[in-house]
Amino acid sequence: MEPLYQSKIVCACCENTFATSRVRPSFKRPIRTDSDFCAYFDVINPDYYVVRVCPYCGFASTENFSDRLYDKQKQAYLEKLGHQWKMRDYSGERTPEAALECYKLALLTAQAVGEKDRVISGLLHHIAWLYRNAGQKEQEMRFLRFALDAYVRVYEAERGSLNNARLLYVIGELHRRLGDPREAVRWFSRVIHDKSITDGAMIRASREQWTLIREEMQQKGQELPEEMQSGA
């Protein structure tokens, strides 16, 4: 069985129908996953096919985008991107380079139409993962920083949500990866100590990274953050 199949999509902007490739569910099992949820696959990377790119107007989106566009959003997209688009077809098998192009198109599209920060943060994080897979550390770190800033904006906008344990964890983990262990500890501690958080997986993950940071700081002879003075 081929890992890819074709799906028909109606463009939210120009309303033309186009084909996009999808990965069959049986090929979506990762062989390992990084601590910030970057997944690795042995046959084909499903992340390469998350973005749907309209070949006619270039509107690039994921399933997380809003279902419908207002006329003002369509106009904003066309003025910023669509009118300069030259027809390209991403419906077949994608190389890592093509996947990166698609994600950057989706990022530009999301910014043009004013998509939610939660959507934008996810695109930025995925772009960082693609650079990680390509071994481009500097670009990975650059986009992890962009993703972190967007995730923090999401947290500030959704502070009252009861389902933000994963978001808090990711913010902490990106701080850790970007070399700011003290700030990472602050976010992990929120997951560990907030009694309203009941997500056991995120609590365990936060404890694991909290412990990792403590061990690394002790090995380097660094003073532990206040949150670590009495343990987790």
Coordinates of N, CA and C in Angstrom, one line a residue:
M1 N 0.8 -1.2 0.0 CA 0.0 0.0 0.0 C 0.9 1.3 0.0
E2 N 0.6 2.2 -0.9 CA 1.3 3.4 -0.9 C 1.0 4.3 0.3
P3 N 2.0 5.0 0.8 CA 1.7 5.8 2.0 C 0.9 7.0 1.7
L4 N 0.9 7.5 0.5 CA 0.2 8.7 0.1 C -1.1 8.5 -0.6
Y5 N -2.1 9.3 -0.4 CA -3.3 9.3 -1.2 C -3.7 10.7 -1.4
Q6 N -4.6 10.9 -2.4 CA -5.0 12.3 -2.8 C -6.3 12.6 -2.1
S7 N -6.4 13.9 -1.7 CA -7.6 14.4 -1.1 C -8.0 15.7 -1.9
K8 N -9.3 15.9 -2.1 CA -9.8 17.1 -2.8 C -10.1 18.2 -1.7
I9 N -9.6 19.4 -2.0 CA -9.8 20.5 -1.1 C -10.4 21.7 -1.9
V10 N -11.3 22.4 -1.3 CA -11.9 23.6 -1.9 C -11.1 24.8 -1.3
C11 N -10.5 25.6 -2.1 CA -9.7 26.7 -1.6 C -10.6 27.7 -0.9
A12 N -10.2 28.1 0.4 CA -11.0 29.1 1.1 C -10.9 30.5 0.5
C13 N -9.9 30.7 -0.3 CA -9.8 32.1 -0.9 C -10.4 32.2 -2.3
C14 N -9.9 31.4 -3.2 CA -10.4 31.5 -4.6 C -11.5 30.5 -5.0
E15 N -11.8 29.6 -4.0 CA -12.9 28.6 -4.1 C -12.7 27.6 -5.3
N16 N -11.5 27.5 -5.8 CA -11.2 26.4 -6.8 C -11.0 25.1 -6.0
T17 N -11.2 24.0 -6.7 CA -10.9 22.7 -6.1 C -9.6 22.2 -6.5
F18 N -8.8 21.7 -5.6 CA -7.5 21.2 -6.0 C -7.2 19.9 -5.2
A19 N -6.2 19.2 -5.6 CA -5.8 17.9 -4.9 C -4.6 18.2 -4.0
T20 N -4.6 17.5 -2.9 CA -3.4 17.6 -2.0 C -3.1 16.2 -1.5
S21 N -1.9 15.9 -1.2 CA -1.5 14.5 -0.7 C -1.6 14.5 0.8
R22 N -2.1 13.3 1.2 CA -2.2 13.0 2.6 C -1.5 11.7 2.9
V23 N -1.1 11.4 4.2 CA -0.4 10.2 4.5 C -1.5 9.3 5.2
R24 N -1.5 8.0 4.8 CA -2.4 7.1 5.4 C -2.1 6.9 6.9
P25 N -3.1 6.7 7.7 CA -2.9 6.6 9.2 C -1.9 5.6 9.6
S26 N -1.9 4.4 8.9 CA -1.0 3.4 9.3 C 0.5 3.7 9.2
F27 N 0.8 4.8 8.5 CA 2.2 5.3 8.3 C 2.5 6.5 9.2
K28 N 1.6 6.8 10.2 CA 1.8 7.9 11.0 C 2.3 7.6 12.4
R29 N 2.8 6.4 12.6 CA 3.4 6.0 13.9 C 4.9 6.4 14.0
P30 N 5.2 7.3 14.9 CA 6.6 7.7 14.9 C 7.5 6.7 15.6
I31 N 8.8 6.7 15.2 CA 9.7 5.7 15.8 C 10.3 6.3 17.1
R32 N 10.3 7.7 17.2 CA 10.7 8.4 18.4 C 10.2 9.8 18.4
T33 N 10.2 10.4 19.5 CA 9.7 11.8 19.6 C 10.6 12.6 20.6
D34 N 10.9 13.8 20.2 CA 11.7 14.7 21.0 C 10.9 15.2 22.2
S35 N 11.5 15.8 23.1 CA 10.8 16.4 24.3 C 9.9 17.5 24.0
D36 N 10.1 18.1 22.8 CA 9.1 19.2 22.4 C 8.2 18.7 21.3
F37 N 8.0 17.4 21.3 CA 7.0 16.7 20.4 C 7.4 16.6 18.9
C38 N 8.6 17.0 18.6 CA 9.1 16.7 17.2 C 9.2 15.2 17.0
A39 N 8.4 14.7 16.0 CA 8.4 13.2 15.8 C 9.2 12.8 14.6
Y40 N 9.7 11.6 14.6 CA 10.6 11.0 13.6 C 9.9 9.7 13.1
F41 N 10.0 9.6 11.7 CA 9.3 8.4 11.1 C 10.3 7.7 10.2
D42 N 10.0 6.4 10.0 CA 11.0 5.6 9.2 C 10.7 5.5 7.8
V43 N 9.4 5.8 7.4 CA 9.0 5.6 5.9 C 8.8 7.0 5.3
I44 N 7.9 7.7 5.9 CA 7.5 9.0 5.3 C 7.1 9.9 6.5
N45 N 7.4 11.2 6.4 CA 7.1 12.2 7.4 C 5.7 12.8 7.2
P46 N 4.7 12.5 7.9 CA 3.3 13.1 7.7 C 3.3 14.6 7.8
D47 N 4.3 15.2 8.6 CA 4.3 16.6 8.7 C 4.5 17.3 7.4
Y48 N 5.2 16.6 6.4 CA 5.4 17.2 5.1 C 4.1 17.5 4.4
Y49 N 3.0 16.9 4.8 CA 1.8 17.0 4.0 C 0.6 17.6 4.8
V50 N 1.0 18.3 5.9 CA 0.0 19.0 6.7 C -0.6 20.2 6.0
V51 N 0.3 20.9 5.3 CA -0.1 22.2 4.6 C -0.7 21.9 3.3
R52 N -1.9 22.5 3.0 CA -2.5 22.4 1.7 C -2.3 23.7 0.9
V53 N -1.7 23.6 -0.2 CA -1.4 24.8 -1.0 C -2.2 24.8 -2.3
C54 N -3.0 25.9 -2.4 CA -3.8 26.0 -3.6 C -2.9 26.4 -4.8
P55 N -2.9 25.6 -5.9 CA -2.0 25.9 -7.0 C -2.4 27.1 -7.8
Y56 N -3.7 27.6 -7.6 CA -4.2 28.7 -8.4 C -3.9 30.0 -7.8
C57 N -4.1 30.2 -6.5 CA -3.9 31.5 -5.9 C -2.8 31.4 -4.8
G58 N -2.3 30.2 -4.4 CA -1.2 30.1 -3.5 C -1.7 30.1 -2.0
F59 N -3.0 30.2 -1.8 CA -3.4 30.2 -0.4 C -3.0 28.9 0.3
A60 N -2.2 29.0 1.3 CA -1.7 27.8 2.0 C -2.3 27.7 3.4
S61 N -2.8 26.6 3.8 CA -3.5 26.4 5.1 C -3.3 25.0 5.6
T62 N -3.7 24.9 6.9 CA -3.8 23.6 7.5 C -5.3 23.4 8.0
E63 N -5.5 22.2 8.6 CA -6.9 22.0 9.1 C -7.2 22.9 10.3
N64 N -6.2 23.5 10.9 CA -6.4 24.3 12.1 C -6.8 25.8 11.7
F65 N -6.7 26.1 10.4 CA -7.1 27.4 10.0 C -8.6 27.6 10.1
S66 N -9.1 28.8 10.2 CA -10.5 29.0 10.2 C -11.2 28.5 8.9
D67 N -12.4 28.0 9.1 CA -13.1 27.3 7.9 C -13.4 28.3 6.8
R68 N -13.8 29.5 7.2 CA -14.2 30.5 6.2 C -13.4 31.8 6.3
L69 N -13.3 32.4 5.2 CA -12.6 33.7 5.2 C -13.6 34.8 4.9
Y70 N -13.5 36.0 5.6 CA -14.3 37.1 5.3 C -13.7 37.8 4.0
D71 N -14.5 38.6 3.4 CA -14.0 39.3 2.2 C -12.8 40.1 2.4
K72 N -12.7 40.8 3.6 CA -11.6 41.6 3.9 C -10.3 40.7 4.1
Q73 N -10.5 39.5 4.6 CA -9.3 38.6 4.7 C -8.8 38.2 3.3
K74 N -9.8 37.8 2.5 CA -9.4 37.4 1.1 C -8.7 38.5 0.4
Q75 N -9.2 39.8 0.6 CA -8.6 40.9 -0.1 C -7.2 41.1 0.5
A76 N -7.0 41.0 1.8 CA -5.7 41.2 2.4 C -4.7 40.2 1.9
Y77 N -5.2 38.9 1.8 CA -4.3 37.9 1.3 C -3.9 38.1 -0.2
L78 N -4.8 38.5 -1.0 CA -4.5 38.7 -2.4 C -3.6 39.9 -2.6
E79 N -3.8 40.9 -1.8 CA -2.9 42.1 -1.9 C -1.5 41.8 -1.5
K80 N -1.4 41.0 -0.4 CA 0.0 40.8 0.1 C 0.7 39.6 -0.6
L81 N -0.1 38.6 -1.0 CA 0.6 37.4 -1.6 C 0.0 36.9 -2.9
G82 N -1.4 36.8 -2.9 CA -2.0 36.2 -4.0 C -1.8 36.7 -5.4
H83 N -1.7 38.1 -5.5 CA -1.6 38.7 -6.8 C -0.2 38.5 -7.3
Q84 N 0.8 38.1 -6.5 CA 2.2 37.8 -6.9 C 2.4 36.3 -7.2
W85 N 1.4 35.5 -6.9 CA 1.6 34.1 -7.0 C 1.7 33.6 -8.5
K86 N 2.7 32.7 -8.7 CA 2.8 32.1 -10.0 C 2.5 30.6 -9.7
M87 N 1.6 30.0 -10.6 CA 1.1 28.7 -10.3 C 2.1 27.7 -10.1
R88 N 2.0 27.0 -8.9 CA 2.9 25.9 -8.5 C 2.0 24.8 -7.9
D89 N 2.4 23.5 -8.2 CA 1.7 22.4 -7.7 C 2.5 21.6 -6.7
Y90 N 1.9 21.5 -5.5 CA 2.6 20.7 -4.4 C 1.8 19.4 -4.1
S91 N 1.0 19.0 -5.1 CA 0.1 17.8 -4.8 C 0.8 16.5 -4.7
G92 N 2.0 16.4 -5.3 CA 2.7 15.1 -5.3 C 3.5 14.8 -4.0
E93 N 4.5 14.0 -4.2 CA 5.4 13.7 -3.1 C 6.3 14.9 -2.8
R94 N 6.5 15.2 -1.6 CA 7.3 16.4 -1.2 C 8.6 16.1 -0.6
T95 N 9.6 16.9 -1.1 CA 11.0 16.8 -0.5 C 11.0 17.6 0.8
P96 N 12.0 17.5 1.6 CA 12.1 18.3 2.8 C 12.1 19.8 2.4
E97 N 12.7 20.2 1.3 CA 12.7 21.5 0.9 C 11.3 22.0 0.5
A98 N 10.6 21.2 -0.2 CA 9.2 21.6 -0.6 C 8.3 21.7 0.6
A99 N 8.5 20.8 1.6 CA 7.7 20.9 2.8 C 8.0 22.2 3.6
L100 N 9.2 22.6 3.6 CA 9.6 23.9 4.2 C 8.9 25.0 3.5
E101 N 9.0 25.0 2.2 CA 8.3 26.0 1.4 C 6.8 26.1 1.7
C102 N 6.2 25.0 1.8 CA 4.7 24.9 2.1 C 4.4 25.5 3.5
Y103 N 5.2 25.2 4.5 CA 5.0 25.7 5.8 C 5.3 27.2 5.9
K104 N 6.2 27.7 5.1 CA 6.5 29.2 5.1 C 5.4 29.9 4.4
L105 N 4.8 29.3 3.3 CA 3.7 29.8 2.7 C 2.5 29.9 3.6
A106 N 2.3 28.8 4.4 CA 1.2 28.8 5.4 C 1.4 29.9 6.4
L107 N 2.6 30.1 6.9 CA 2.9 31.1 7.9 C 2.6 32.5 7.3
L108 N 3.0 32.8 6.1 CA 2.7 34.1 5.5 C 1.3 34.3 5.2
T109 N 0.6 33.2 4.9 CA -0.9 33.2 4.7 C -1.6 33.6 6.0
A110 N -1.2 32.8 7.0 CA -1.8 33.0 8.3 C -1.6 34.5 8.8
Q111 N -0.4 35.0 8.6 CA -0.2 36.4 9.0 C -1.0 37.4 8.2
A112 N -1.1 37.1 6.9 CA -1.9 38.0 6.0 C -3.3 38.1 6.4
V113 N -3.9 37.0 6.8 CA -5.4 37.0 7.1 C -5.7 37.1 8.5
G114 N -4.6 37.2 9.4 CA -4.9 37.5 10.8 C -5.3 36.2 11.5
E115 N -4.7 35.1 11.2 CA -5.1 33.9 12.0 C -4.7 34.0 13.4
K116 N -5.2 33.1 14.2 CA -5.0 33.1 15.7 C -3.5 32.8 16.0
D117 N -3.0 33.3 17.1 CA -1.6 33.0 17.5 C -1.4 31.5 17.7
R118 N -2.4 30.8 18.1 CA -2.3 29.4 18.4 C -1.9 28.7 17.0
V119 N -2.5 29.1 16.0 CA -2.2 28.5 14.6 C -0.8 28.9 14.2
I120 N -0.5 30.2 14.4 CA 0.8 30.7 14.0 C 2.0 30.1 14.8
S121 N 1.7 29.9 16.1 CA 2.8 29.3 16.9 C 3.1 27.9 16.5
G122 N 2.0 27.1 16.1 CA 2.2 25.8 15.6 C 3.0 25.7 14.3
L123 N 2.7 26.6 13.4 CA 3.5 26.7 12.1 C 5.0 27.0 12.4
L124 N 5.2 28.0 13.3 CA 6.6 28.4 13.6 C 7.3 27.2 14.2
H125 N 6.7 26.4 15.1 CA 7.3 25.3 15.8 C 7.6 24.2 14.7
H126 N 6.7 24.0 13.8 CA 6.9 22.9 12.8 C 8.1 23.3 11.9
I127 N 8.2 24.6 11.6 CA 9.3 25.1 10.7 C 10.6 24.8 11.5
A128 N 10.6 25.1 12.8 CA 11.8 24.8 13.6 C 12.2 23.3 13.5
W129 N 11.2 22.4 13.6 CA 11.4 21.0 13.5 C 12.0 20.6 12.1
L130 N 11.5 21.2 11.0 CA 12.0 20.9 9.7 C 13.5 21.3 9.6
Y131 N 13.9 22.4 10.2 CA 15.3 22.8 10.2 C 16.1 21.9 11.1
R132 N 15.5 21.4 12.2 CA 16.2 20.4 13.1 C 16.5 19.1 12.3
N133 N 15.5 18.7 11.5 CA 15.7 17.5 10.7 C 16.8 17.7 9.7
A134 N 16.9 18.9 9.2 CA 17.9 19.2 8.2 C 19.3 19.5 8.8
G135 N 19.4 19.5 10.1 CA 20.6 19.8 10.8 C 21.1 21.3 10.7
Q136 N 20.1 22.2 10.5 CA 20.4 23.6 10.5 C 20.1 24.2 11.8
K137 N 21.0 24.1 12.7 CA 20.8 24.5 14.1 C 20.5 25.9 14.3
E138 N 21.2 26.8 13.6 CA 20.9 28.2 13.8 C 19.5 28.6 13.4
Q139 N 19.0 28.1 12.3 CA 17.7 28.4 11.8 C 16.7 27.7 12.8
E140 N 17.0 26.5 13.2 CA 16.1 25.9 14.2 C 15.9 26.8 15.4
M141 N 17.0 27.2 16.0 CA 16.9 28.1 17.2 C 16.2 29.4 16.9
R142 N 16.4 29.9 15.7 CA 15.7 31.2 15.3 C 14.2 31.0 15.4
F143 N 13.7 29.9 14.8 CA 12.3 29.6 14.7 C 11.7 29.1 16.0
L144 N 12.5 28.5 16.8 CA 12.1 28.1 18.2 C 11.8 29.4 19.0
R145 N 12.6 30.4 18.8 CA 12.4 31.6 19.5 C 11.1 32.3 19.0
F146 N 10.9 32.3 17.7 CA 9.7 32.9 17.2 C 8.5 32.1 17.7
A147 N 8.6 30.8 17.8 CA 7.5 29.9 18.3 C 7.2 30.2 19.7
L148 N 8.3 30.3 20.5 CA 8.1 30.6 21.9 C 7.4 31.9 22.2
D149 N 7.8 33.0 21.5 CA 7.1 34.2 21.6 C 5.6 34.1 21.3
A150 N 5.3 33.4 20.2 CA 3.9 33.2 19.9 C 3.1 32.4 20.9
Y151 N 3.8 31.3 21.4 CA 3.1 30.5 22.5 C 2.8 31.3 23.7
V152 N 3.7 32.2 24.1 CA 3.5 33.1 25.2 C 2.3 34.0 25.0
R153 N 2.2 34.5 23.8 CA 1.0 35.3 23.4 C -0.3 34.5 23.5
V154 N -0.2 33.2 23.1 CA -1.4 32.4 23.3 C -1.7 32.2 24.7
Y155 N -0.7 32.0 25.6 CA -1.0 31.8 27.0 C -1.6 33.0 27.6
E156 N -1.1 34.2 27.2 CA -1.6 35.4 27.8 C -3.0 35.7 27.4
A157 N -3.4 35.2 26.1 CA -4.8 35.4 25.6 C -5.7 34.4 26.2
E158 N -5.2 33.2 26.6 CA -6.1 32.1 27.0 C -5.8 31.7 28.5
R159 N -5.3 32.7 29.2 CA -4.9 32.4 30.6 C -5.9 31.7 31.4
G160 N -7.2 31.9 31.2 CA -8.3 31.3 32.0 C -8.6 29.9 31.6
S161 N -8.0 29.4 30.5 CA -8.3 28.0 30.0 C -7.8 27.0 31.0
L162 N -8.6 25.9 31.1 CA -8.2 24.8 32.0 C -7.4 23.8 31.3
N163 N -7.3 23.9 30.0 CA -6.6 22.9 29.1 C -5.3 23.3 28.6
N164 N -4.6 24.1 29.4 CA -3.3 24.7 28.9 C -2.1 24.0 29.5
A165 N -2.2 22.8 30.0 CA -1.0 22.1 30.6 C 0.1 21.9 29.5
R166 N -0.4 21.4 28.4 CA 0.6 21.2 27.3 C 1.3 22.5 26.8
L167 N 0.5 23.5 26.7 CA 1.0 24.8 26.4 C 2.1 25.3 27.4
L168 N 1.8 25.2 28.6 CA 2.7 25.6 29.7 C 4.0 24.8 29.6
Y169 N 3.8 23.5 29.4 CA 5.0 22.6 29.2 C 5.9 23.0 28.0
V170 N 5.2 23.2 26.9 CA 6.0 23.6 25.7 C 6.7 24.9 25.9
I171 N 6.1 25.9 26.5 CA 6.8 27.1 26.8 C 8.0 26.9 27.6
G172 N 7.9 26.1 28.7 CA 9.0 25.7 29.5 C 10.1 25.0 28.7
E173 N 9.7 24.0 27.9 CA 10.7 23.2 27.2 C 11.4 24.1 26.1
L174 N 10.7 25.0 25.5 CA 11.4 25.9 24.5 C 12.4 26.8 25.2
H175 N 12.0 27.3 26.4 CA 13.0 28.1 27.2 C 14.2 27.3 27.5
R176 N 14.0 26.0 27.8 CA 15.2 25.1 28.1 C 16.0 24.9 26.9
R177 N 15.4 24.7 25.8 CA 16.2 24.4 24.5 C 16.9 25.7 24.1
L178 N 16.3 26.8 24.4 CA 17.0 28.1 24.0 C 18.0 28.6 25.0
G179 N 18.3 27.8 26.0 CA 19.3 28.2 26.9 C 18.9 29.1 28.1
D180 N 17.7 29.0 28.5 CA 17.2 29.8 29.6 C 16.6 28.9 30.7
P181 N 17.4 28.1 31.4 CA 16.9 27.1 32.3 C 16.0 27.7 33.5
R182 N 16.4 28.9 33.9 CA 15.7 29.5 35.1 C 14.2 29.8 34.7
E183 N 14.1 30.4 33.4 CA 12.7 30.7 33.0 C 11.9 29.4 32.7
A184 N 12.7 28.3 32.2 CA 12.0 27.0 32.0 C 11.5 26.5 33.3
V185 N 12.2 26.6 34.3 CA 11.8 26.0 35.6 C 10.5 26.7 36.1
R186 N 10.4 28.0 35.9 CA 9.2 28.7 36.3 C 8.0 28.1 35.6
W187 N 8.1 27.8 34.3 CA 6.9 27.3 33.6 C 6.6 25.9 33.9
F188 N 7.7 25.0 34.1 CA 7.5 23.7 34.5 C 6.8 23.6 35.9
S189 N 7.3 24.5 36.8 CA 6.7 24.5 38.2 C 5.2 24.8 38.2
R190 N 4.8 25.6 37.2 CA 3.3 25.9 37.1 C 2.6 24.7 36.8
V191 N 3.1 23.8 35.9 CA 2.4 22.6 35.6 C 2.4 21.7 36.8
I192 N 3.5 21.6 37.5 CA 3.7 20.7 38.6 C 2.8 21.0 39.8
H193 N 2.7 22.3 40.1 CA 2.1 22.8 41.4 C 0.7 23.3 41.2
D194 N 0.2 23.6 40.0 CA -1.1 24.1 39.8 C -2.1 23.0 40.1
K195 N -2.9 23.1 41.1 CA -3.9 22.0 41.5 C -5.0 21.8 40.5
S196 N -5.2 22.8 39.6 CA -6.3 22.7 38.6 C -5.8 21.9 37.4
I197 N -4.5 21.7 37.3 CA -4.0 20.9 36.2 C -4.0 19.4 36.6
T198 N -4.7 18.6 35.8 CA -4.9 17.2 36.0 C -4.3 16.3 34.9
D199 N -3.6 16.9 34.0 CA -3.0 16.2 32.8 C -1.7 15.5 33.3
G200 N -1.9 14.2 33.7 CA -0.8 13.4 34.2 C 0.4 13.3 33.4
A201 N 0.2 13.2 32.0 CA 1.3 13.1 31.1 C 2.2 14.4 31.1
M202 N 1.5 15.5 31.2 CA 2.3 16.8 31.1 C 2.9 17.1 32.5
I203 N 2.3 16.6 33.6 CA 2.9 16.8 34.9 C 4.1 15.9 35.0
R204 N 4.1 14.7 34.5 CA 5.3 13.8 34.5 C 6.4 14.4 33.6
A205 N 6.0 14.9 32.4 CA 7.0 15.4 31.5 C 7.7 16.7 32.1
S206 N 6.9 17.5 32.8 CA 7.4 18.7 33.4 C 8.4 18.3 34.6
R207 N 8.0 17.3 35.3 CA 8.9 16.8 36.4 C 10.2 16.3 35.9
E208 N 10.1 15.6 34.7 CA 11.3 15.0 34.1 C 12.3 16.1 33.7
Q209 N 11.7 17.1 33.0 CA 12.6 18.2 32.5 C 13.1 19.1 33.7
W210 N 12.2 19.3 34.7 CA 12.6 20.0 35.9 C 13.8 19.3 36.5
T211 N 13.8 18.0 36.6 CA 14.9 17.2 37.2 C 16.1 17.3 36.4
L212 N 15.9 17.2 35.1 CA 17.1 17.3 34.1 C 17.8 18.6 34.3
I213 N 17.0 19.7 34.4 CA 17.6 21.0 34.5 C 18.4 21.1 35.9
R214 N 17.8 20.6 36.9 CA 18.5 20.6 38.2 C 19.8 19.9 38.2
E215 N 19.8 18.7 37.6 CA 21.0 17.9 37.5 C 22.1 18.6 36.7
E216 N 21.7 19.2 35.5 CA 22.6 19.9 34.7 C 23.2 21.2 35.4
M217 N 22.4 21.9 36.2 CA 22.9 23.1 36.9 C 23.8 22.7 38.0
Q218 N 23.5 21.6 38.7 CA 24.3 21.1 39.8 C 25.7 20.6 39.3
Q219 N 25.7 20.0 38.1 CA 26.9 19.5 37.5 C 27.8 20.7 37.1
K220 N 27.2 21.8 36.7 CA 28.0 23.0 36.3 C 28.3 23.9 37.5
G221 N 27.8 23.5 38.7 CA 28.1 24.3 39.9 C 27.3 25.6 39.9
Q222 N 26.1 25.7 39.2 CA 25.3 26.9 39.2 C 24.3 27.0 40.3
E223 N 24.0 28.2 40.7 CA 23.0 28.3 41.8 C 21.6 28.0 41.3
L224 N 20.9 27.2 42.0 CA 19.6 26.7 41.6 C 18.6 27.8 41.7
P225 N 17.6 27.9 40.8 CA 16.5 28.8 40.9 C 15.7 28.7 42.2
E226 N 15.1 29.7 42.7 CA 14.3 29.6 43.9 C 13.3 28.5 43.9
E227 N 12.7 28.2 42.8 CA 11.7 27.2 42.7 C 12.3 25.8 43.0
M228 N 13.6 25.7 42.9 CA 14.2 24.4 43.1 C 14.8 24.2 44.5
Q229 N 14.8 25.2 45.3 CA 15.5 25.2 46.6 C 14.9 24.1 47.5
S230 N 13.5 23.9 47.4 CA 12.9 22.9 48.3 C 12.4 21.7 47.5
G231 N 12.8 21.6 46.3 CA 12.4 20.4 45.5 C 11.1 20.6 44.8
A232 N 10.7 19.7 43.9 CA 9.5 19.9 43.1 C 8.3 19.2 43.9

